[in-house]
Coordinates of C-alpha atoms in Angstrom, one line a residue:
X282 CA -76.9 -26.8 8.4
X283 CA -76.2 -29.9 10.5
X284 CA -77.4 -33.2 9.0
X285 CA -79.9 -35.1 11.1
X286 CA -77.6 -38.1 10.9
X287 CA -74.4 -36.4 12.0
X288 CA -75.4 -34.8 15.2
X289 CA -76.1 -31.3 16.6
X290 CA -75.6 -29.2 19.7
X291 CA -77.4 -31.8 21.9
X292 CA -79.1 -31.4 25.2
X293 CA -78.4 -28.0 26.9
X294 CA -77.9 -28.5 30.7
X295 CA -78.4 -24.7 31.3
X296 CA -81.7 -24.5 29.3
X297 CA -83.9 -23.9 32.3
X298 CA -81.7 -21.3 33.9
X299 CA -80.9 -23.8 36.6
X300 CA -78.0 -26.3 36.0
X301 CA -79.5 -29.7 35.2
X302 CA -77.0 -32.2 33.8
X303 CA -78.1 -35.1 31.6
X304 CA -78.7 -38.1 33.8
X305 CA -76.0 -40.7 33.6
X306 CA -75.8 -44.4 34.5
X307 CA -75.5 -44.9 38.2
X308 CA -73.5 -48.1 37.7
X309 CA -71.0 -46.5 35.4
X310 CA -71.8 -48.8 32.5
X311 CA -70.2 -47.7 29.2
X312 CA -72.5 -45.5 27.0
X313 CA -72.2 -43.8 23.6
X314 CA -73.1 -40.1 23.8
X315 CA -75.0 -39.0 20.7
X316 CA -75.9 -35.3 20.4
X317 CA -78.6 -34.3 17.9
X318 CA -80.3 -30.9 17.4
X319 CA -81.7 -30.0 20.9
X320 CA -81.5 -33.5 22.3
X321 CA -79.0 -36.1 23.3
X322 CA -79.2 -39.9 23.5
X323 CA -77.0 -41.9 25.8
X324 CA -76.9 -45.4 24.1
X325 CA -76.1 -48.6 26.0
X326 CA -74.1 -50.5 23.3
X327 CA -74.5 -53.8 25.1
X328 CA -78.3 -53.5 25.1
X329 CA -78.4 -51.6 21.8
X330 CA -81.0 -49.2 23.3
X331 CA -80.9 -45.8 25.0
X332 CA -80.4 -45.8 28.7
X333 CA -81.4 -42.1 28.8
X334 CA -82.4 -39.3 26.5
X335 CA -82.7 -35.6 27.2
X336 CA -84.5 -32.9 25.2
X337 CA -85.0 -29.2 25.7
X338 CA -88.5 -27.9 24.7
X339 CA -89.3 -24.2 24.2
X340 CA -93.1 -24.1 24.4
X341 CA -93.8 -20.7 22.9
X342 CA -91.9 -21.4 19.7
X343 CA -93.0 -25.0 19.1
X344 CA -94.2 -25.8 15.5
X345 CA -96.8 -28.3 14.6
X346 CA -95.1 -29.7 11.5
X347 CA -96.2 -32.5 9.3
X348 CA -94.7 -35.9 10.1
X349 CA -91.7 -36.2 7.9
X350 CA -88.7 -38.5 8.4
X351 CA -87.3 -42.0 7.6
X352 CA -85.9 -44.2 10.3
X353 CA -82.1 -44.7 9.9
X354 CA -79.1 -46.0 11.7
X355 CA -76.7 -43.4 13.2
X356 CA -73.4 -43.6 11.2
X357 CA -71.3 -42.4 14.1
X358 CA -71.5 -45.8 15.8
X359 CA -71.5 -49.4 14.6
X360 CA -74.8 -50.8 13.3
X361 CA -74.2 -53.8 15.7
X362 CA -74.7 -51.4 18.6
X363 CA -78.1 -50.2 17.5
X364 CA -81.5 -52.0 17.5
X365 CA -82.1 -51.4 13.8
X366 CA -84.8 -52.4 11.2
X367 CA -84.5 -56.2 11.7
X368 CA -85.9 -55.8 15.2
X369 CA -89.2 -54.3 13.9
X370 CA -89.7 -56.4 10.8
X371 CA -92.7 -58.7 10.4
X372 CA -94.2 -58.2 13.9
X373 CA -96.4 -55.9 15.9
X374 CA -93.6 -53.8 17.3
X375 CA -93.6 -50.0 16.9
X376 CA -90.4 -48.0 16.7
X377 CA -91.4 -46.0 19.7
X378 CA -89.9 -42.5 19.7
X379 CA -88.1 -41.8 23.1
X380 CA -87.6 -38.1 22.3
X381 CA -91.0 -37.3 20.7
X382 CA -90.8 -36.1 17.1
X383 CA -92.4 -32.8 18.1
X384 CA -90.4 -31.9 21.2
X385 CA -87.2 -30.5 19.6
X386 CA -89.2 -28.8 16.8
X387 CA -89.0 -25.2 17.9
X388 CA -87.2 -22.0 16.8
X389 CA -87.4 -21.1 13.2
X390 CA -89.4 -23.4 10.9
X391 CA -86.2 -24.7 9.2
X392 CA -84.6 -25.4 12.6
X393 CA -87.7 -27.2 13.7
X394 CA -87.7 -29.3 10.5
X395 CA -84.1 -30.4 11.0
X396 CA -84.6 -31.2 14.7
X397 CA -87.8 -33.2 14.2
X398 CA -86.2 -35.2 11.3
X399 CA -83.3 -36.1 13.6
X400 CA -85.7 -37.9 16.0
X401 CA -86.0 -40.7 13.4
X402 CA -82.5 -42.1 14.3
X403 CA -82.6 -45.7 15.6
X404 CA -80.8 -44.8 18.9
X405 CA -83.9 -42.7 19.7
X406 CA -86.2 -45.7 19.2
X407 CA -87.3 -48.5 21.5
X408 CA -89.6 -51.4 20.8
X409 CA -93.2 -50.8 22.0
X410 CA -96.3 -52.8 21.4
X411 CA -98.3 -51.2 18.6
X412 CA -101.8 -51.1 20.1
X413 CA -102.9 -47.7 21.1
X414 CA -105.3 -47.0 23.9
X415 CA -106.1 -44.3 26.4
X416 CA -103.1 -45.1 28.6
X417 CA -100.6 -44.9 25.8
X418 CA -102.2 -41.7 24.5
X419 CA -101.8 -40.3 27.9
X420 CA -98.1 -41.3 28.0
X421 CA -97.5 -39.6 24.6
X422 CA -99.2 -36.4 25.8
X423 CA -97.4 -35.9 29.2
X424 CA -95.0 -33.2 27.8
X425 CA -98.0 -31.2 26.5
X426 CA -99.8 -31.5 29.8
X427 CA -96.7 -30.1 31.7
X428 CA -96.5 -27.2 29.1
X429 CA -100.2 -26.3 29.6
X430 CA -99.9 -26.5 33.4
X431 CA -97.3 -23.8 33.6
X432 CA -99.1 -21.6 31.0
X433 CA -96.3 -19.0 30.9
X434 CA -95.2 -17.0 27.9
X435 CA -91.5 -18.0 28.6
X436 CA -92.2 -21.6 29.5
X437 CA -89.4 -24.1 28.9
X438 CA -89.1 -27.7 30.0
X439 CA -86.5 -30.4 29.8
X440 CA -87.7 -34.0 29.4
X441 CA -85.8 -37.2 30.1
X442 CA -87.1 -40.5 28.7
X443 CA -85.8 -44.1 28.3
X444 CA -86.6 -47.7 28.6
X445 CA -85.9 -49.5 31.9
X446 CA -83.1 -51.8 30.8
X447 CA -83.8 -54.6 33.2
X448 CA -81.6 -57.8 33.3
X449 CA -84.7 -60.0 33.0
X450 CA -86.3 -58.3 30.0
X451 CA -87.3 -61.0 27.5
X452 CA -84.8 -61.8 24.7
X453 CA -85.9 -61.2 21.1
X454 CA -83.8 -61.0 17.8
X455 CA -80.5 -60.2 19.5
X456 CA -81.9 -57.6 22.0
X457 CA -84.1 -57.7 25.1
X458 CA -87.5 -56.1 24.9
X459 CA -88.0 -53.5 27.7
X460 CA -91.2 -54.0 29.7
X461 CA -91.2 -50.5 31.3
X462 CA -90.3 -47.0 30.2
X463 CA -89.7 -43.9 32.4
X464 CA -90.1 -40.2 31.8
X465 CA -89.3 -37.2 33.9
X466 CA -90.4 -33.6 33.0
X467 CA -88.5 -30.7 34.7
X468 CA -89.2 -27.0 34.7
X469 CA -88.3 -23.9 36.6
X470 CA -90.9 -22.9 39.3
X471 CA -90.9 -20.0 41.7
X472 CA -93.4 -18.0 43.7
X473 CA -93.4 -14.3 42.9
X474 CA -90.3 -12.6 44.4
X475 CA -88.5 -15.9 45.1
X476 CA -85.5 -17.2 43.1
X477 CA -86.3 -19.9 40.5
X478 CA -86.4 -23.5 41.8
X479 CA -86.3 -26.8 40.0
X480 CA -89.6 -28.8 39.8
X481 CA -90.0 -32.2 38.3
X482 CA -92.5 -35.0 37.9
X483 CA -91.7 -38.7 37.1
X484 CA -93.7 -41.3 35.2
X485 CA -93.5 -45.0 34.4
X486 CA -95.2 -46.9 31.5
X487 CA -95.7 -50.6 31.9
X488 CA -96.2 -52.8 28.7
X489 CA -95.4 -56.1 30.3
X490 CA -98.9 -57.6 29.6
X491 CA -98.5 -56.9 25.9
X492 CA -95.2 -58.6 25.2
X493 CA -94.9 -62.3 24.1
X494 CA -91.7 -62.5 22.1
X495 CA -92.0 -66.3 21.6
X496 CA -95.0 -65.7 19.3
X497 CA -93.9 -62.5 17.7
X498 CA -97.0 -60.9 19.3
X499 CA -96.8 -57.6 21.0
X500 CA -100.3 -56.1 20.9
X501 CA -102.7 -58.4 22.6
X502 CA -105.7 -57.1 24.7
X503 CA -106.7 -56.4 27.5
X504 CA -107.3 -52.7 26.7
X505 CA -105.8 -51.5 29.9
X506 CA -102.5 -53.3 29.4
X507 CA -100.6 -50.1 28.8
X508 CA -100.5 -48.7 32.3
X509 CA -99.1 -45.3 33.1
X510 CA -98.1 -44.3 36.6
X511 CA -96.8 -41.2 38.3
X512 CA -94.0 -42.5 40.5
X513 CA -91.5 -41.0 43.0
X514 CA -88.4 -39.9 41.0
X515 CA -86.2 -41.7 43.6
X516 CA -88.0 -44.9 42.7
X517 CA -87.3 -44.3 39.0
X518 CA -83.6 -43.8 39.8
X519 CA -83.4 -47.2 41.5
X520 CA -85.5 -48.9 38.9
X521 CA -83.5 -47.6 35.9
X522 CA -80.1 -47.5 37.6
X523 CA -79.7 -43.9 36.6
X524 CA -78.2 -41.0 38.6
X525 CA -81.0 -38.4 38.6
X526 CA -79.2 -35.9 40.8
X527 CA -81.2 -32.9 41.7
X528 CA -84.4 -34.3 40.1
X529 CA -85.0 -36.5 43.1
X530 CA -85.3 -33.6 45.5
X531 CA -87.3 -31.5 42.9
X532 CA -90.1 -34.1 42.8
X533 CA -93.5 -32.3 43.0
X534 CA -95.2 -35.3 44.6
X535 CA -96.2 -34.7 48.2
X536 CA -93.5 -35.8 50.7
X537 CA -95.9 -38.4 52.2
X538 CA -96.3 -40.1 48.8
X539 CA -92.5 -40.1 48.3
X540 CA -91.9 -41.6 51.7
X541 CA -94.6 -44.2 51.1
X542 CA -93.1 -45.0 47.7
X543 CA -96.7 -44.6 46.3
X544 CA -97.3 -45.1 42.6
X545 CA -100.5 -43.7 41.2
X546 CA -102.0 -45.2 38.1
X547 CA -103.1 -42.4 35.7
X548 CA -106.3 -42.6 33.7
X549 CA -106.5 -39.0 32.4
X550 CA -104.2 -35.9 32.4
X551 CA -106.2 -34.5 35.3
X552 CA -104.8 -37.3 37.5
X553 CA -101.2 -36.0 37.2
X554 CA -99.8 -34.1 40.2
X555 CA -97.7 -31.1 39.1
X556 CA -97.8 -28.8 42.2

């Protein structure tokens, strides 16, 4: 059995039956590729945070396991390249899972336990303000909403999540705190009799109003300060400087919204456009 700290098979580009490579940096910055059970993290060693993550989710065999796992550094890369425990000590920052704990937890129960435990590696974390409200709960539930939308016995999705590593992110304890996060969910979609086609939806979370590194404060009201948007995937590619390949053309947003570069703030799952 593979140890959660030593890797795994990683993200599977053929999981959906349509080739979908893991997004890579558009600016060719160096990254560390870290495969884990059913997901992969591409870590930016200069920022000490992930520039992208990719996970495969098999909806019908997901397990709802108890939360179990201890955050740990990944021994495959130097500790100096990871945002480790010192970043999160004595402040209001959460170790925000990028690949959600539940997402790779499918297959047999034992496989699911190993995969969910692996999500507690520091390369899969990014600092997030600790306050929870409706908008952050919505962000954490987007994968489940996509799974429920398709409502198919053989449903599979692949999800890509990362912080936006902007040059003007505020400095804090040797890193820069990301103010935005992006997520893209992708699935195979086809009308009866047609070949499968790639479909995808893109989202951005904004925590800028909650971050004040100078005061070690990261969870100050107003309640609406976590804002979640559905955004054109092409905009996400430019914002995050990530090559999203076929995902841009697979965007389920109406073409008029894509052309207008319209971002829609989400208040409930019913606001999400999936088809």
